[in-house]
Amino acid sequence: MSGLRRGFATYTVRVAQFQAAQADTVIAPSLLAADFARLAEAADAVEGAVDWLHVDVMDNHFVPNLTLGPPIVKSLKAATDIPLDCHLMIEDPARWAVGYAELGAYNVTFHAEASDDPVALAKDLRAAGAKAGLAIDRDTPVEDYLDLLPEFDTLLIMTIKAGFGGQQFIPAMLDKVRTARARAASGHLELRIEVDGGIADDTIAAAAEAGADAFVAGTAVYGADDPAAAAERLRARADAARSPH
Ligand code: DX5
Ligand code: ZN
């Protein structure tokens, strides 16, 4: 075999290994940007084009905004088969988070800033049948939480300040994504790294290159005329940025 061919064969094997190790891209439209009187229709509009539905729970204490809680999550669960990705921006998650798992949420993410004992809550969430997610807000360093990552399925890194949709993406947050991805790789962790805030056609590639593999998008999906097509476009951009080149 010529040197060139051998080089190509090695490259092909490496690409295959990389692809085998890499989890599929997750696109999670945020219902925060949908019409709250038509949430079931919003779910139907992206059925088949997305992986999770992102549900932003805000309590007017942890963040100034107020959105929805368990009764609406219960109704959503009955209205759609898309896995629900509940992002709890609430105080006292130890009191409330397991309830979302019991309602059938696929992934329940609570904020590190609101929790005294994140590891205990992660265990409770997993015991209740959900994936456990830890969220890190804009002003929180990720370094403080790296040692906890083996206890979690998802790390959500805010790329805005939590509380409102439609804000501008903050590129400096991607340093946290790189740090977390390096730790996940060195620790052989199966960790979803989810980015949330300002994810759109012009920002998703940078987040994917930094190591994110789950992408929340509110305005970019539900602000579009065709939400499913918008989600598919986002996926194509993320996949292109994540593939080896
Ligand atoms: C804000 C929420 C986000 C929000 C993102 O605190 O956590 O999920 O819906 O909205 P966009 O994608 O419009 O920035
Ligand atoms: Zn969110």
CSV table of C-alpha atoms and ligand atoms in Angstrom, one decimal:
chain,number,residue,atom,x,y,z
A,1,MET,CA,0.0,0.0,0.0
A,2,SER,CA,1.4,3.4,-0.9
A,3,GLY,CA,2.1,5.9,1.9
A,4,LEU,CA,-0.7,8.0,0.6
A,5,ARG,CA,-3.2,5.2,0.6
A,6,ARG,CA,-2.1,4.1,4.0
A,7,GLY,CA,-2.6,7.6,5.2
A,8,PHE,CA,-6.0,7.7,3.7
A,9,ALA,CA,-7.0,4.4,5.3
A,10,THR,CA,-5.8,5.6,8.7
A,11,TYR,CA,-7.8,8.8,8.2
A,12,THR,CA,-10.9,6.8,7.3
A,13,VAL,CA,-10.6,4.6,10.4
A,14,ARG,CA,-10.2,7.7,12.6
A,15,VAL,CA,-13.2,9.3,11.1
A,16,ALA,CA,-15.2,6.1,11.7
A,17,GLN,CA,-14.0,6.0,15.3
A,18,PHE,CA,-14.8,9.7,15.8
A,19,GLN,CA,-18.3,9.2,14.4
A,20,ALA,CA,-18.9,6.1,16.6
A,21,ALA,CA,-17.9,8.0,19.7
A,22,GLN,CA,-19.9,11.1,18.9
A,23,ALA,CA,-23.5,11.3,20.1
A,24,ASP,CA,-26.2,12.4,17.6
A,25,THR,CA,-27.0,16.1,17.5
A,26,VAL,CA,-30.0,17.0,19.6
A,27,ILE,CA,-32.3,19.9,18.6
A,28,ALA,CA,-34.6,21.1,21.3
A,29,PRO,CA,-37.0,23.9,20.4
A,30,SER,CA,-38.0,26.0,23.3
A,31,LEU,CA,-41.7,26.4,23.8
A,32,LEU,CA,-41.0,29.8,25.5
A,33,ALA,CA,-41.1,31.3,22.0
A,34,ALA,CA,-44.3,29.5,21.0
A,35,ASP,CA,-47.9,30.6,21.6
A,36,PHE,CA,-48.7,29.5,25.1
A,37,ALA,CA,-52.4,29.1,24.2
A,38,ARG,CA,-51.4,26.6,21.5
A,39,LEU,CA,-48.6,24.5,22.9
A,40,ALA,CA,-49.9,21.2,21.5
A,41,GLU,CA,-49.9,22.7,18.0
A,42,ALA,CA,-46.4,24.0,18.6
A,43,ALA,CA,-45.3,20.5,19.5
A,44,ASP,CA,-47.0,19.1,16.4
A,45,ALA,CA,-45.3,21.7,14.2
A,46,VAL,CA,-41.9,20.3,14.9
A,47,GLU,CA,-42.8,16.6,15.3
A,48,GLY,CA,-40.3,14.5,13.3
A,49,ALA,CA,-37.8,17.3,12.9
A,50,VAL,CA,-36.6,17.6,16.5
A,51,ASP,CA,-35.3,15.4,19.3
A,52,TRP,CA,-36.6,17.1,22.5
A,53,LEU,CA,-39.0,19.8,23.4
A,54,HIS,CA,-37.5,22.3,25.7
A,55,VAL,CA,-39.8,23.5,28.5
A,56,ASP,CA,-38.7,26.5,30.4
A,57,VAL,CA,-40.1,26.5,34.0
A,58,MET,CA,-39.7,29.9,35.7
A,59,ASP,CA,-40.9,30.8,39.1
A,60,ASN,CA,-40.6,34.6,39.4
A,61,HIS,CA,-38.0,34.1,42.2
A,62,PHE,CA,-35.0,32.4,40.8
A,63,VAL,CA,-35.5,34.5,37.6
A,64,PRO,CA,-37.9,37.5,37.4
A,65,ASN,CA,-40.0,35.8,34.7
A,66,LEU,CA,-43.0,33.5,35.3
A,67,THR,CA,-44.0,30.7,32.9
A,68,LEU,CA,-45.5,27.4,33.6
A,69,GLY,CA,-45.4,24.4,36.0
A,70,PRO,CA,-46.5,20.8,36.5
A,71,PRO,CA,-50.1,21.0,35.3
A,72,ILE,CA,-49.0,22.2,31.8
A,73,VAL,CA,-46.1,19.7,31.7
A,74,LYS,CA,-48.6,17.0,32.5
A,75,SER,CA,-50.9,18.2,29.6
A,76,LEU,CA,-47.9,18.4,27.2
A,77,LYS,CA,-46.8,14.9,28.1
A,78,ALA,CA,-50.3,13.7,27.1
A,79,ALA,CA,-50.3,15.8,23.9
A,80,THR,CA,-47.0,14.8,22.3
A,81,ASP,CA,-44.5,11.9,22.1
A,82,ILE,CA,-41.5,14.3,21.7
A,83,PRO,CA,-39.3,13.8,24.8
A,84,LEU,CA,-39.7,16.7,27.2
A,85,ASP,CA,-36.6,18.5,28.3
A,86,CYS,CA,-37.6,20.5,31.4
A,87,HIS,CA,-35.3,23.4,32.3
A,88,LEU,CA,-36.2,24.4,35.8
A,89,MET,CA,-35.3,28.1,36.5
A,90,ILE,CA,-36.7,27.8,40.0
A,91,GLU,CA,-35.7,28.1,43.7
A,92,ASP,CA,-35.7,25.0,45.8
A,93,PRO,CA,-35.4,22.4,43.0
A,94,ALA,CA,-35.1,19.7,45.7
A,95,ARG,CA,-38.7,20.3,46.4
A,96,TRP,CA,-40.1,20.3,42.9
A,97,ALA,CA,-37.7,18.7,40.4
A,98,VAL,CA,-38.6,15.0,41.0
A,99,GLY,CA,-42.3,15.9,40.3
A,100,TYR,CA,-41.4,16.6,36.7
A,101,ALA,CA,-39.6,13.3,36.4
A,102,GLU,CA,-42.7,11.6,37.8
A,103,LEU,CA,-44.8,13.4,35.2
A,104,GLY,CA,-42.7,11.7,32.6
A,105,ALA,CA,-40.2,14.4,31.6
A,106,TYR,CA,-37.3,12.8,29.7
A,107,ASN,CA,-34.7,15.1,31.1
A,108,VAL,CA,-35.0,17.4,34.1
A,109,THR,CA,-32.4,20.1,34.5
A,110,PHE,CA,-32.1,22.3,37.6
A,111,HIS,CA,-29.7,25.2,38.2
A,112,ALA,CA,-26.5,24.7,40.2
A,113,GLU,CA,-27.0,28.2,41.7
A,114,ALA,CA,-30.3,27.1,43.3
A,115,SER,CA,-29.2,23.8,44.7
A,116,ASP,CA,-27.4,22.9,48.0
A,117,ASP,CA,-26.9,19.3,47.1
A,118,PRO,CA,-26.9,18.8,43.3
A,119,VAL,CA,-25.6,15.2,43.5
A,120,ALA,CA,-28.4,14.1,45.8
A,121,LEU,CA,-31.0,15.6,43.5
A,122,ALA,CA,-29.4,14.1,40.4
A,123,LYS,CA,-29.7,10.6,42.1
A,124,ASP,CA,-33.3,11.3,43.0
A,125,LEU,CA,-34.1,12.3,39.4
A,126,ARG,CA,-32.5,9.2,38.0
A,127,ALA,CA,-34.3,7.1,40.5
A,128,ALA,CA,-37.5,8.6,39.3
A,129,GLY,CA,-36.7,7.6,35.8
A,130,ALA,CA,-35.5,10.9,34.2
A,131,LYS,CA,-32.1,12.0,32.9
A,132,ALA,CA,-30.5,14.4,35.3
A,133,GLY,CA,-29.3,17.8,34.1
A,134,LEU,CA,-27.3,20.5,35.8
A,135,ALA,CA,-27.6,24.1,34.5
A,136,ILE,CA,-24.9,26.8,34.8
A,137,ASP,CA,-26.1,30.4,34.4
A,138,ARG,CA,-24.1,33.1,32.7
A,139,ASP,CA,-22.1,34.3,35.7
A,140,THR,CA,-21.3,30.9,37.2
A,141,PRO,CA,-17.9,29.3,36.5
A,142,VAL,CA,-18.1,25.7,35.2
A,143,GLU,CA,-14.9,24.7,37.0
A,144,ASP,CA,-16.7,24.4,40.4
A,145,TYR,CA,-18.9,21.7,39.0
A,146,LEU,CA,-16.6,19.6,36.8
A,147,ASP,CA,-16.1,17.0,39.5
A,148,LEU,CA,-19.9,16.4,39.7
A,149,LEU,CA,-20.3,15.7,36.0
A,150,PRO,CA,-20.2,11.8,36.4
A,151,GLU,CA,-23.5,12.1,38.3
A,152,PHE,CA,-25.2,13.9,35.5
A,153,ASP,CA,-26.5,13.0,32.0
A,154,THR,CA,-26.8,16.6,30.8
A,155,LEU,CA,-24.9,19.8,31.4
A,156,LEU,CA,-26.8,22.9,30.3
A,157,ILE,CA,-24.6,25.9,29.7
A,158,MET,CA,-26.5,29.2,29.4
A,159,THR,CA,-25.2,31.3,26.6
A,160,ILE,CA,-27.3,34.2,27.9
A,161,LYS,CA,-28.5,35.2,31.3
A,162,ALA,CA,-31.3,32.9,32.3
A,163,GLY,CA,-34.8,34.4,32.4
A,164,PHE,CA,-35.9,35.6,29.0
A,165,GLY,CA,-35.9,34.4,25.4
A,166,GLY,CA,-34.8,36.5,22.4
A,167,GLN,CA,-31.5,37.7,23.9
A,168,GLN,CA,-28.2,37.9,22.1
A,169,PHE,CA,-25.8,34.9,22.2
A,170,ILE,CA,-22.7,35.5,24.3
A,171,PRO,CA,-19.7,33.9,22.6
A,172,ALA,CA,-17.5,34.0,25.7
A,173,MET,CA,-19.7,31.3,27.2
A,174,LEU,CA,-18.2,28.8,24.8
A,175,ASP,CA,-15.1,28.6,26.9
A,176,LYS,CA,-17.2,26.8,29.5
A,177,VAL,CA,-18.4,24.4,26.8
A,178,ARG,CA,-14.8,23.6,25.8
A,179,THR,CA,-13.8,23.1,29.4
A,180,ALA,CA,-16.7,20.8,30.1
A,181,ARG,CA,-16.2,18.8,26.8
A,182,ALA,CA,-12.5,18.3,27.6
A,183,ARG,CA,-13.4,17.0,31.1
A,184,ALA,CA,-16.1,14.7,29.6
A,185,ALA,CA,-13.7,13.3,27.1
A,186,SER,CA,-10.9,12.7,29.6
A,187,GLY,CA,-13.3,11.1,32.0
A,188,HIS,CA,-15.0,9.0,29.3
A,189,LEU,CA,-18.3,10.5,30.4
A,190,GLU,CA,-21.5,10.1,28.4
A,191,LEU,CA,-22.5,13.7,28.9
A,192,ARG,CA,-24.8,15.8,26.8
A,193,ILE,CA,-23.6,19.4,26.7
A,194,GLU,CA,-26.6,21.6,25.9
A,195,VAL,CA,-26.4,25.2,25.1
A,196,ASP,CA,-29.3,27.6,25.7
A,197,GLY,CA,-29.8,31.2,24.6
A,198,GLY,CA,-29.4,32.9,21.3
A,199,ILE,CA,-28.8,29.7,19.4
A,200,ALA,CA,-29.6,30.5,15.7
A,201,ASP,CA,-28.3,30.0,12.2
A,202,ASP,CA,-25.4,32.3,12.8
A,203,THR,CA,-24.3,31.0,16.2
A,204,ILE,CA,-25.0,27.2,16.3
A,205,ALA,CA,-21.8,26.2,14.4
A,206,ALA,CA,-19.5,27.9,16.9
A,207,ALA,CA,-21.4,26.2,19.8
A,208,ALA,CA,-21.1,22.8,18.0
A,209,GLU,CA,-17.4,23.3,17.3
A,210,ALA,CA,-16.8,24.1,21.0
A,211,GLY,CA,-18.3,20.7,21.9
A,212,ALA,CA,-22.0,21.2,22.5
A,213,ASP,CA,-24.2,18.4,21.2
A,214,ALA,CA,-27.6,19.6,22.3
A,215,PHE,CA,-29.0,22.9,21.1
A,216,VAL,CA,-32.0,24.8,22.5
A,217,ALA,CA,-33.5,27.3,20.1
A,218,GLY,CA,-36.6,29.3,20.9
A,219,THR,CA,-36.8,32.4,18.7
A,220,ALA,CA,-34.9,30.7,15.9
A,221,VAL,CA,-37.5,27.9,15.6
A,222,TYR,CA,-40.8,29.4,16.7
A,223,GLY,CA,-40.1,32.8,15.3
A,224,ALA,CA,-39.7,31.2,11.9
A,225,ASP,CA,-42.5,30.8,9.4
A,226,ASP,CA,-41.8,27.1,9.2
A,227,PRO,CA,-40.5,25.9,12.6
A,228,ALA,CA,-39.7,22.3,11.3
A,229,ALA,CA,-37.7,23.6,8.4
A,230,ALA,CA,-35.9,26.0,10.8
A,231,ALA,CA,-35.0,23.1,13.1
A,232,GLU,CA,-33.8,21.0,10.2
A,233,ARG,CA,-31.6,23.9,9.1
A,234,LEU,CA,-30.1,24.2,12.6
A,235,ARG,CA,-29.4,20.5,12.7
A,236,ALA,CA,-27.6,20.6,9.3
A,237,ARG,CA,-25.4,23.5,10.5
A,238,ALA,CA,-24.6,21.7,13.8
A,239,ASP,CA,-23.8,18.4,12.1
A,240,ALA,CA,-21.5,20.1,9.6
A,241,ALA,CA,-19.7,21.9,12.4
A,242,ARG,CA,-19.4,18.7,14.4
A,243,SER,CA,-18.1,16.4,11.7
A,244,PRO,CA,-14.3,16.0,11.5
A,245,HIS,CA,-12.7,18.2,8.9
B,1,DX5,C1,-34.2,31.5,28.7
B,1,DX5,C2,-34.5,30.1,28.4
B,1,DX5,C3,-34.3,29.7,27.0
B,1,DX5,C4,-35.0,30.5,25.9
B,1,DX5,C5,-34.1,30.7,24.8
B,1,DX5,O1,-33.8,31.6,30.1
B,1,DX5,O2,-33.8,29.2,29.2
B,1,DX5,O3,-34.6,28.3,26.8
B,1,DX5,O4,-36.2,30.0,25.5
B,1,DX5,O5,-34.6,31.5,23.9
B,1,DX5,P1,-33.9,32.0,22.6
B,1,DX5,O6,-33.5,30.8,21.8
B,1,DX5,O7,-34.9,32.9,21.9
B,1,DX5,O8,-32.6,32.7,23.0
B,2,ZN,ZN,-34.1,27.1,28.7
